[in-house]
Amino acid sequence: MNIPANHPRRQSLLIREKIVDGFRNGIVVAQGLIAHGRGEAFDYIIGEVTPPPTYEAITAAAAALIIARKPVISVNGNTVVLAGKEIVKLSSIVEAKIEVNLFHRIPDREVKIRDYLMKCGANNVLGVGDDASAAIPELMSERRRVSPHGILAADVVLVPLEDGDRTEALIKMGKIVIAIDLNPFSRTSRNATITIVDNVVRAIPILIDTVLKLKHRTRGDLEDIIKKYNNKEVLGKVVEYIYSRLREESKLNLFFEKSPNK
Ligand code: ATP
C-alpha cells in the first residue's frame, strides 16, 4: 500500500499494514485484527507516544528480566508480525526462551509463527506441537497449553498482548508476569505484576535499551527497583495522564464552540 511520506498518521498505518500482511500469511487470525483495532483506539488516546509513567514500569520489567533465573517471552501472531526481530534481540540479551502461546491454536499457524521467528534470527522456539504438553491449572482456553521447558518452569514471563484469564492463572502459579497492553483497564493490565501501557512496537525497543543500561547494576540494586515498584500506582498515573490529555482536548473543543468565527 502506498502511504504518503507526509501522512500525519503514517506510522500507525504502516503498523496496520503489517497486521494485514500477517493475516494474509496465516500468522494473524481474524480476531487478531479486532484486538489490534482496540489497541489502535487506545494508542490514539495516549497520543501514539509512550506515556511518561510507563518508563517506570519498563525499568522494573528490565530489572525483573535481568535477574530472572528462567525468563520466557510468550508470543502470539500479532506480536511476532509487529515486533519479531526485537523480540529475538531481547531474548538473546536476557537469555530468555521464546514460546508460542495462542488463544486460537491451529497447528499450521503455530509452525508459521515459529518459522517467522526463525527468519528473525531465533535459534529455538518452544510451545509448538507436542512441545506444548503441559497445562496451566484452572485455565480452559487453548492458552492453557504450555511447554514444560518454557512457561511452566518460568519464574518471569513477558506477555505482550495477553488475555486476562491467563495472566491471572500465571500469577496464581507464583510467576512474575510482565504485560504489554495499550489498554490500562484490561484485566491483563490490572492483574499483571508489571504492566507496560504502550504499543508493543515502541515498548520492546525501549525495554531493550533499558536492559542494556541496567545490565551491569548489582543484583541488590535490581531487587530494590522491583521491591519499590507499585503497579497499581503506575497504572493510576497512566490513567491520570490520559485524563489530562482528554481535559486538554475538551478545553480545545469548548474554545471552538465559543469562537465568534464559527
Ligand atoms: P483482558 O482479558 O485482559 O481484559 P482483552 O479481552 O481486551 O483483555 P484481547 O481481546 O486479547 O484482550 O485484546 C488484546 C489486547 O491487546 C487489547 O487490550 C488491546 O488494547 C491490546 N493491544 C492490541 N494491539 C496492541 C499493540 N500493538 N500493543 C500493545 N497492546 C495492544
CSV table of C-alpha atoms and ligand atoms in Angstrom, one decimal:
chain,number,residue,atom,x,y,z
A,1,MET,CA,0.0,0.0,0.0
A,2,ASN,CA,1.2,3.5,-0.9
A,3,ILE,CA,1.1,5.6,2.2
A,4,PRO,CA,2.3,9.2,1.5
A,5,ALA,CA,5.5,10.1,3.4
A,6,ASN,CA,3.9,13.2,4.9
A,7,HIS,CA,0.7,11.4,6.0
A,8,PRO,CA,0.1,12.6,9.6
A,9,ARG,CA,-0.7,9.0,10.8
A,10,ARG,CA,1.8,7.2,8.6
A,11,GLN,CA,3.3,5.2,11.4
A,12,SER,CA,0.0,3.9,12.6
A,13,LEU,CA,-1.0,2.9,9.0
A,14,LEU,CA,2.3,1.1,8.4
A,15,ILE,CA,1.8,-0.9,11.6
A,16,ARG,CA,-1.8,-1.7,10.4
A,17,GLU,CA,-0.3,-3.0,7.1
A,18,LYS,CA,2.0,-5.4,9.0
A,19,ILE,CA,-1.0,-6.8,10.8
A,20,VAL,CA,-2.9,-7.2,7.5
A,21,ASP,CA,0.1,-8.9,5.8
A,22,GLY,CA,0.3,-11.2,8.8
A,23,PHE,CA,-3.4,-12.0,8.4
A,24,ARG,CA,-2.9,-12.8,4.7
A,25,ASN,CA,0.1,-15.0,5.5
A,26,GLY,CA,-1.9,-17.0,8.1
A,27,ILE,CA,0.0,-15.8,11.1
A,28,VAL,CA,-2.6,-13.4,12.5
A,29,VAL,CA,-6.2,-14.6,12.9
A,30,ALA,CA,-9.3,-12.5,12.2
A,31,GLN,CA,-9.8,-12.0,15.9
A,32,GLY,CA,-6.3,-10.5,16.0
A,33,LEU,CA,-7.4,-7.8,13.6
A,34,ILE,CA,-10.1,-6.8,16.0
A,35,ALA,CA,-7.7,-6.9,19.0
A,36,HIS,CA,-5.4,-4.6,17.0
A,37,GLY,CA,-8.2,-2.2,16.4
A,38,ARG,CA,-8.9,-1.9,20.1
A,39,GLY,CA,-5.2,-1.3,20.7
A,40,GLU,CA,-5.2,1.4,18.0
A,41,ALA,CA,-8.0,3.2,19.7
A,42,PHE,CA,-6.1,3.3,23.0
A,43,ASP,CA,-2.9,4.4,21.1
A,44,TYR,CA,-4.9,7.3,19.6
A,45,ILE,CA,-6.0,8.4,23.0
A,46,ILE,CA,-2.5,8.2,24.5
A,47,GLY,CA,-1.2,10.2,21.5
A,48,GLU,CA,0.8,7.4,19.9
A,49,VAL,CA,3.8,8.0,22.3
A,50,THR,CA,5.0,6.1,25.3
A,51,PRO,CA,3.1,7.6,28.3
A,52,PRO,CA,5.7,9.1,30.7
A,53,PRO,CA,4.7,6.9,33.7
A,54,THR,CA,5.2,3.8,31.6
A,55,TYR,CA,9.0,4.3,31.8
A,56,GLU,CA,8.8,3.4,35.5
A,57,ALA,CA,7.1,0.1,34.5
A,58,ILE,CA,9.8,-0.6,31.8
A,59,THR,CA,12.6,0.0,34.3
A,60,ALA,CA,11.0,-2.6,36.7
A,61,ALA,CA,10.4,-5.0,33.9
A,62,ALA,CA,14.0,-4.7,32.7
A,63,ALA,CA,15.3,-5.4,36.3
A,64,ALA,CA,13.0,-8.4,36.6
A,65,LEU,CA,14.1,-9.9,33.3
A,66,ILE,CA,17.8,-9.4,34.1
A,67,ILE,CA,17.7,-11.2,37.5
A,68,ALA,CA,15.2,-13.9,36.3
A,69,ARG,CA,16.5,-17.5,36.5
A,70,LYS,CA,14.2,-18.8,33.8
A,71,PRO,CA,12.7,-15.9,31.8
A,72,VAL,CA,10.3,-16.7,29.0
A,73,ILE,CA,8.8,-14.4,26.3
A,74,SER,CA,5.4,-15.6,25.3
A,75,VAL,CA,4.3,-14.7,21.8
A,76,ASN,CA,1.2,-14.7,19.6
A,77,GLY,CA,0.7,-13.9,15.9
A,78,ASN,CA,0.2,-10.1,16.4
A,79,THR,CA,3.3,-9.8,18.5
A,80,VAL,CA,5.6,-11.5,16.0
A,81,VAL,CA,4.5,-9.6,13.0
A,82,LEU,CA,4.8,-6.3,14.9
A,83,ALA,CA,8.0,-6.9,16.8
A,84,GLY,CA,9.5,-10.3,15.8
A,85,LYS,CA,13.1,-9.1,15.3
A,86,GLU,CA,13.0,-7.0,18.5
A,87,ILE,CA,11.6,-10.0,20.5
A,88,VAL,CA,14.5,-12.2,19.3
A,89,LYS,CA,17.0,-9.5,20.2
A,90,LEU,CA,15.6,-9.1,23.7
A,91,SER,CA,15.5,-12.8,24.2
A,92,SER,CA,19.2,-13.1,23.4
A,93,ILE,CA,20.2,-10.2,25.7
A,94,VAL,CA,18.4,-11.5,28.7
A,95,GLU,CA,18.8,-15.2,27.8
A,96,ALA,CA,15.0,-15.7,27.7
A,97,LYS,CA,13.3,-18.6,25.9
A,98,ILE,CA,10.6,-17.7,23.3
A,99,GLU,CA,7.4,-19.7,23.4
A,100,VAL,CA,4.4,-19.6,21.1
A,101,ASN,CA,1.1,-19.4,23.1
A,102,LEU,CA,-2.1,-18.9,21.2
A,103,PHE,CA,-5.8,-18.5,22.1
A,104,HIS,CA,-6.6,-19.7,18.6
A,105,ARG,CA,-4.2,-22.7,18.3
A,106,ILE,CA,-4.1,-24.1,14.8
A,107,PRO,CA,-1.2,-26.5,14.1
A,108,ASP,CA,-0.3,-24.8,10.8
A,109,ARG,CA,-0.4,-21.4,12.4
A,110,GLU,CA,2.0,-22.2,15.3
A,111,VAL,CA,4.5,-23.6,12.7
A,112,LYS,CA,4.2,-20.4,10.7
A,113,ILE,CA,4.9,-18.3,13.8
A,114,ARG,CA,7.9,-20.4,14.7
A,115,ASP,CA,9.3,-20.1,11.1
A,116,TYR,CA,8.7,-16.4,11.1
A,117,LEU,CA,10.7,-16.1,14.4
A,118,MET,CA,13.5,-18.3,13.0
A,119,LYS,CA,13.7,-15.9,10.0
A,120,CYS,CA,14.0,-13.1,12.5
A,121,GLY,CA,17.1,-14.9,14.0
A,122,ALA,CA,15.6,-17.1,16.8
A,123,ASN,CA,17.5,-20.4,17.4
A,124,ASN,CA,14.8,-22.2,19.2
A,125,VAL,CA,11.1,-21.6,19.7
A,126,LEU,CA,9.1,-23.5,22.3
A,127,GLY,CA,5.4,-24.3,22.5
A,128,VAL,CA,4.9,-25.8,19.0
A,129,GLY,CA,3.1,-29.1,18.5
A,130,ASP,CA,3.8,-31.8,21.1
A,131,ASP,CA,6.2,-29.4,23.0
A,132,ALA,CA,3.1,-27.7,24.5
A,133,SER,CA,2.5,-30.8,26.5
A,134,ALA,CA,2.0,-29.2,29.9
A,135,ALA,CA,-1.1,-27.4,31.2
A,136,ILE,CA,-1.7,-24.3,33.3
A,137,PRO,CA,-4.1,-25.3,36.1
A,138,GLU,CA,-7.7,-23.9,36.0
A,139,LEU,CA,-7.4,-22.5,32.5
A,140,MET,CA,-9.9,-23.8,30.0
A,141,SER,CA,-8.8,-22.0,26.8
A,142,GLU,CA,-6.1,-23.2,24.4
A,143,ARG,CA,-3.8,-20.8,26.1
A,144,ARG,CA,-3.5,-23.3,28.9
A,145,ARG,CA,-1.2,-25.5,26.8
A,146,VAL,CA,2.4,-24.6,27.5
A,147,SER,CA,5.9,-26.1,27.2
A,148,PRO,CA,7.3,-27.9,30.4
A,149,HIS,CA,10.7,-26.4,29.5
A,150,GLY,CA,9.3,-22.9,29.0
A,151,ILE,CA,6.3,-21.1,30.6
A,152,LEU,CA,5.6,-24.0,33.0
A,153,ALA,CA,9.1,-23.7,34.6
A,154,ALA,CA,9.5,-20.0,34.2
A,155,ASP,CA,9.9,-17.5,37.1
A,156,VAL,CA,9.3,-14.4,34.9
A,157,VAL,CA,7.0,-14.4,31.9
A,158,LEU,CA,6.8,-11.4,29.4
A,159,VAL,CA,3.3,-11.5,27.9
A,160,PRO,CA,2.7,-8.9,25.1
A,161,LEU,CA,-0.9,-8.8,24.1
A,162,GLU,CA,-2.2,-11.2,26.6
A,163,ASP,CA,-5.7,-12.2,27.8
A,164,GLY,CA,-6.8,-11.6,31.3
A,165,ASP,CA,-7.6,-15.2,32.3
A,166,ARG,CA,-4.1,-16.5,31.6
A,167,THR,CA,-2.4,-13.6,33.3
A,168,GLU,CA,-4.4,-14.4,36.4
A,169,ALA,CA,-3.6,-18.1,36.2
A,170,LEU,CA,0.2,-17.4,35.8
A,171,ILE,CA,0.1,-15.1,38.8
A,172,LYS,CA,-1.6,-17.8,40.8
A,173,MET,CA,1.3,-20.1,39.8
A,174,GLY,CA,3.6,-17.6,41.6
A,175,LYS,CA,5.2,-16.2,38.4
A,176,ILE,CA,6.2,-12.6,37.9
A,177,VAL,CA,4.1,-11.5,34.9
A,178,ILE,CA,5.1,-8.5,32.7
A,179,ALA,CA,2.3,-7.4,30.4
A,180,ILE,CA,2.5,-5.1,27.5
A,181,ASP,CA,-1.0,-3.7,26.8
A,182,LEU,CA,-2.3,-0.4,25.4
A,183,ASN,CA,-5.4,-0.8,27.5
A,184,PRO,CA,-4.8,0.2,31.1
A,185,PHE,CA,-8.3,-1.0,32.0
A,186,SER,CA,-8.0,-4.6,30.8
A,187,ARG,CA,-7.9,-7.5,33.3
A,188,THR,CA,-4.4,-8.3,32.0
A,189,SER,CA,-3.2,-4.8,32.9
A,190,ARG,CA,-4.8,-5.0,36.3
A,191,ASN,CA,-3.6,-8.5,37.2
A,192,ALA,CA,0.0,-8.4,35.9
A,193,THR,CA,2.9,-7.8,38.3
A,194,ILE,CA,4.3,-5.1,36.0
A,195,THR,CA,2.1,-3.5,33.2
A,196,ILE,CA,3.8,-1.6,30.4
A,197,VAL,CA,1.0,0.5,28.9
A,198,ASP,CA,2.3,1.1,25.4
A,199,ASN,CA,2.3,-0.2,21.9
A,200,VAL,CA,4.5,-3.3,21.7
A,201,VAL,CA,6.2,-1.7,18.7
A,202,ARG,CA,7.6,1.1,20.9
A,203,ALA,CA,7.8,-0.8,24.2
A,204,ILE,CA,10.2,-3.6,23.2
A,205,PRO,CA,12.9,-1.3,21.8
A,206,ILE,CA,12.8,0.8,24.9
A,207,LEU,CA,12.8,-2.3,27.1
A,208,ILE,CA,16.0,-3.5,25.2
A,209,ASP,CA,17.7,-0.1,25.8
A,210,THR,CA,16.8,-0.2,29.5
A,211,VAL,CA,18.1,-3.7,29.9
A,212,LEU,CA,21.4,-2.7,28.3
A,213,LYS,CA,21.6,0.3,30.7
A,214,LEU,CA,20.8,-1.7,33.9
A,215,LYS,CA,22.6,-5.0,33.0
A,216,HIS,CA,25.7,-4.1,35.0
A,217,ARG,CA,23.9,-3.0,38.2
A,218,THR,CA,24.2,-5.3,41.2
A,219,ARG,CA,21.6,-7.8,42.0
A,220,GLY,CA,20.8,-5.9,45.1
A,221,ASP,CA,20.1,-2.7,43.1
A,222,LEU,CA,17.9,-4.5,40.7
A,223,GLU,CA,15.9,-6.2,43.5
A,224,ASP,CA,15.5,-2.8,45.1
A,225,ILE,CA,13.9,-1.4,41.9
A,226,ILE,CA,11.4,-4.3,41.8
A,227,LYS,CA,10.6,-4.0,45.6
A,228,LYS,CA,9.9,-0.3,45.3
A,229,TYR,CA,7.7,-0.7,42.2
A,230,ASN,CA,4.0,-0.4,42.7
A,231,ASN,CA,1.9,-1.4,39.6
A,232,LYS,CA,-1.4,0.0,40.9
A,233,GLU,CA,0.2,3.3,41.4
A,234,VAL,CA,1.8,3.4,38.0
A,235,LEU,CA,-1.4,2.3,36.3
A,236,GLY,CA,-3.1,5.1,38.2
A,237,LYS,CA,-0.5,7.6,36.9
A,238,VAL,CA,-1.1,6.4,33.3
A,239,VAL,CA,-4.9,6.9,33.7
A,240,GLU,CA,-4.2,10.3,35.2
A,241,TYR,CA,-2.1,11.1,32.1
A,242,ILE,CA,-4.9,10.0,29.8
A,243,TYR,CA,-7.3,12.1,31.8
A,244,SER,CA,-5.1,15.2,31.5
A,245,ARG,CA,-4.9,14.7,27.7
A,246,LEU,CA,-8.7,14.4,27.5
A,247,ARG,CA,-9.1,17.5,29.7
A,248,GLU,CA,-6.9,19.5,27.3
A,249,GLU,CA,-8.9,18.2,24.3
A,250,SER,CA,-12.1,19.2,25.9
A,251,LYS,CA,-10.9,22.7,26.5
A,252,LEU,CA,-9.9,23.0,22.8
A,253,ASN,CA,-13.4,21.9,21.8
A,254,LEU,CA,-15.0,24.5,24.1
A,255,PHE,CA,-12.8,27.2,22.6
A,256,PHE,CA,-14.0,26.3,19.1
A,257,GLU,CA,-17.6,26.3,20.1
A,258,LYS,CA,-17.3,29.8,21.6
A,259,SER,CA,-15.4,31.2,18.7
A,260,PRO,CA,-17.3,34.1,17.0
A,261,ASN,CA,-16.0,33.0,13.7
A,262,LYS,CA,-17.7,29.6,13.9
B,1,ATP,P1,-8.5,-8.8,29.1
B,1,ATP,O1,-9.0,-10.2,29.0
B,1,ATP,O2,-7.1,-8.6,29.7
B,1,ATP,O3,-9.5,-7.8,29.6
B,1,ATP,P2,-9.0,-8.3,26.3
B,1,ATP,O4,-10.2,-9.1,26.3
B,1,ATP,O5,-9.1,-6.8,26.0
B,1,ATP,O6,-8.1,-8.4,27.6
B,1,ATP,P3,-7.8,-9.2,23.9
B,1,ATP,O7,-9.2,-9.2,23.2
B,1,ATP,O8,-7.0,-10.4,23.7
B,1,ATP,O9,-7.9,-9.0,25.4
B,1,ATP,O10,-7.2,-7.9,23.4
B,1,ATP,C1,-5.9,-7.7,23.2
B,1,ATP,C2,-5.4,-6.5,24.0
B,1,ATP,O11,-4.2,-6.1,23.4
B,1,ATP,C3,-6.3,-5.3,24.0
B,1,ATP,O12,-6.4,-4.8,25.3
B,1,ATP,C4,-5.5,-4.2,23.2
B,1,ATP,O13,-5.6,-2.9,23.7
B,1,ATP,C5,-4.1,-4.7,23.2
B,1,ATP,N1,-3.3,-4.4,22.0
B,1,ATP,C6,-3.6,-4.6,20.7
B,1,ATP,N2,-2.6,-4.3,19.9
B,1,ATP,C7,-1.6,-3.9,20.7
B,1,ATP,C8,-0.3,-3.4,20.5
B,1,ATP,N3,0.2,-3.3,19.2
B,1,ATP,N4,0.5,-3.1,21.5
B,1,ATP,C9,0.0,-3.3,22.8
B,1,ATP,N5,-1.2,-3.7,23.1
B,1,ATP,C10,-2.0,-4.0,22.1
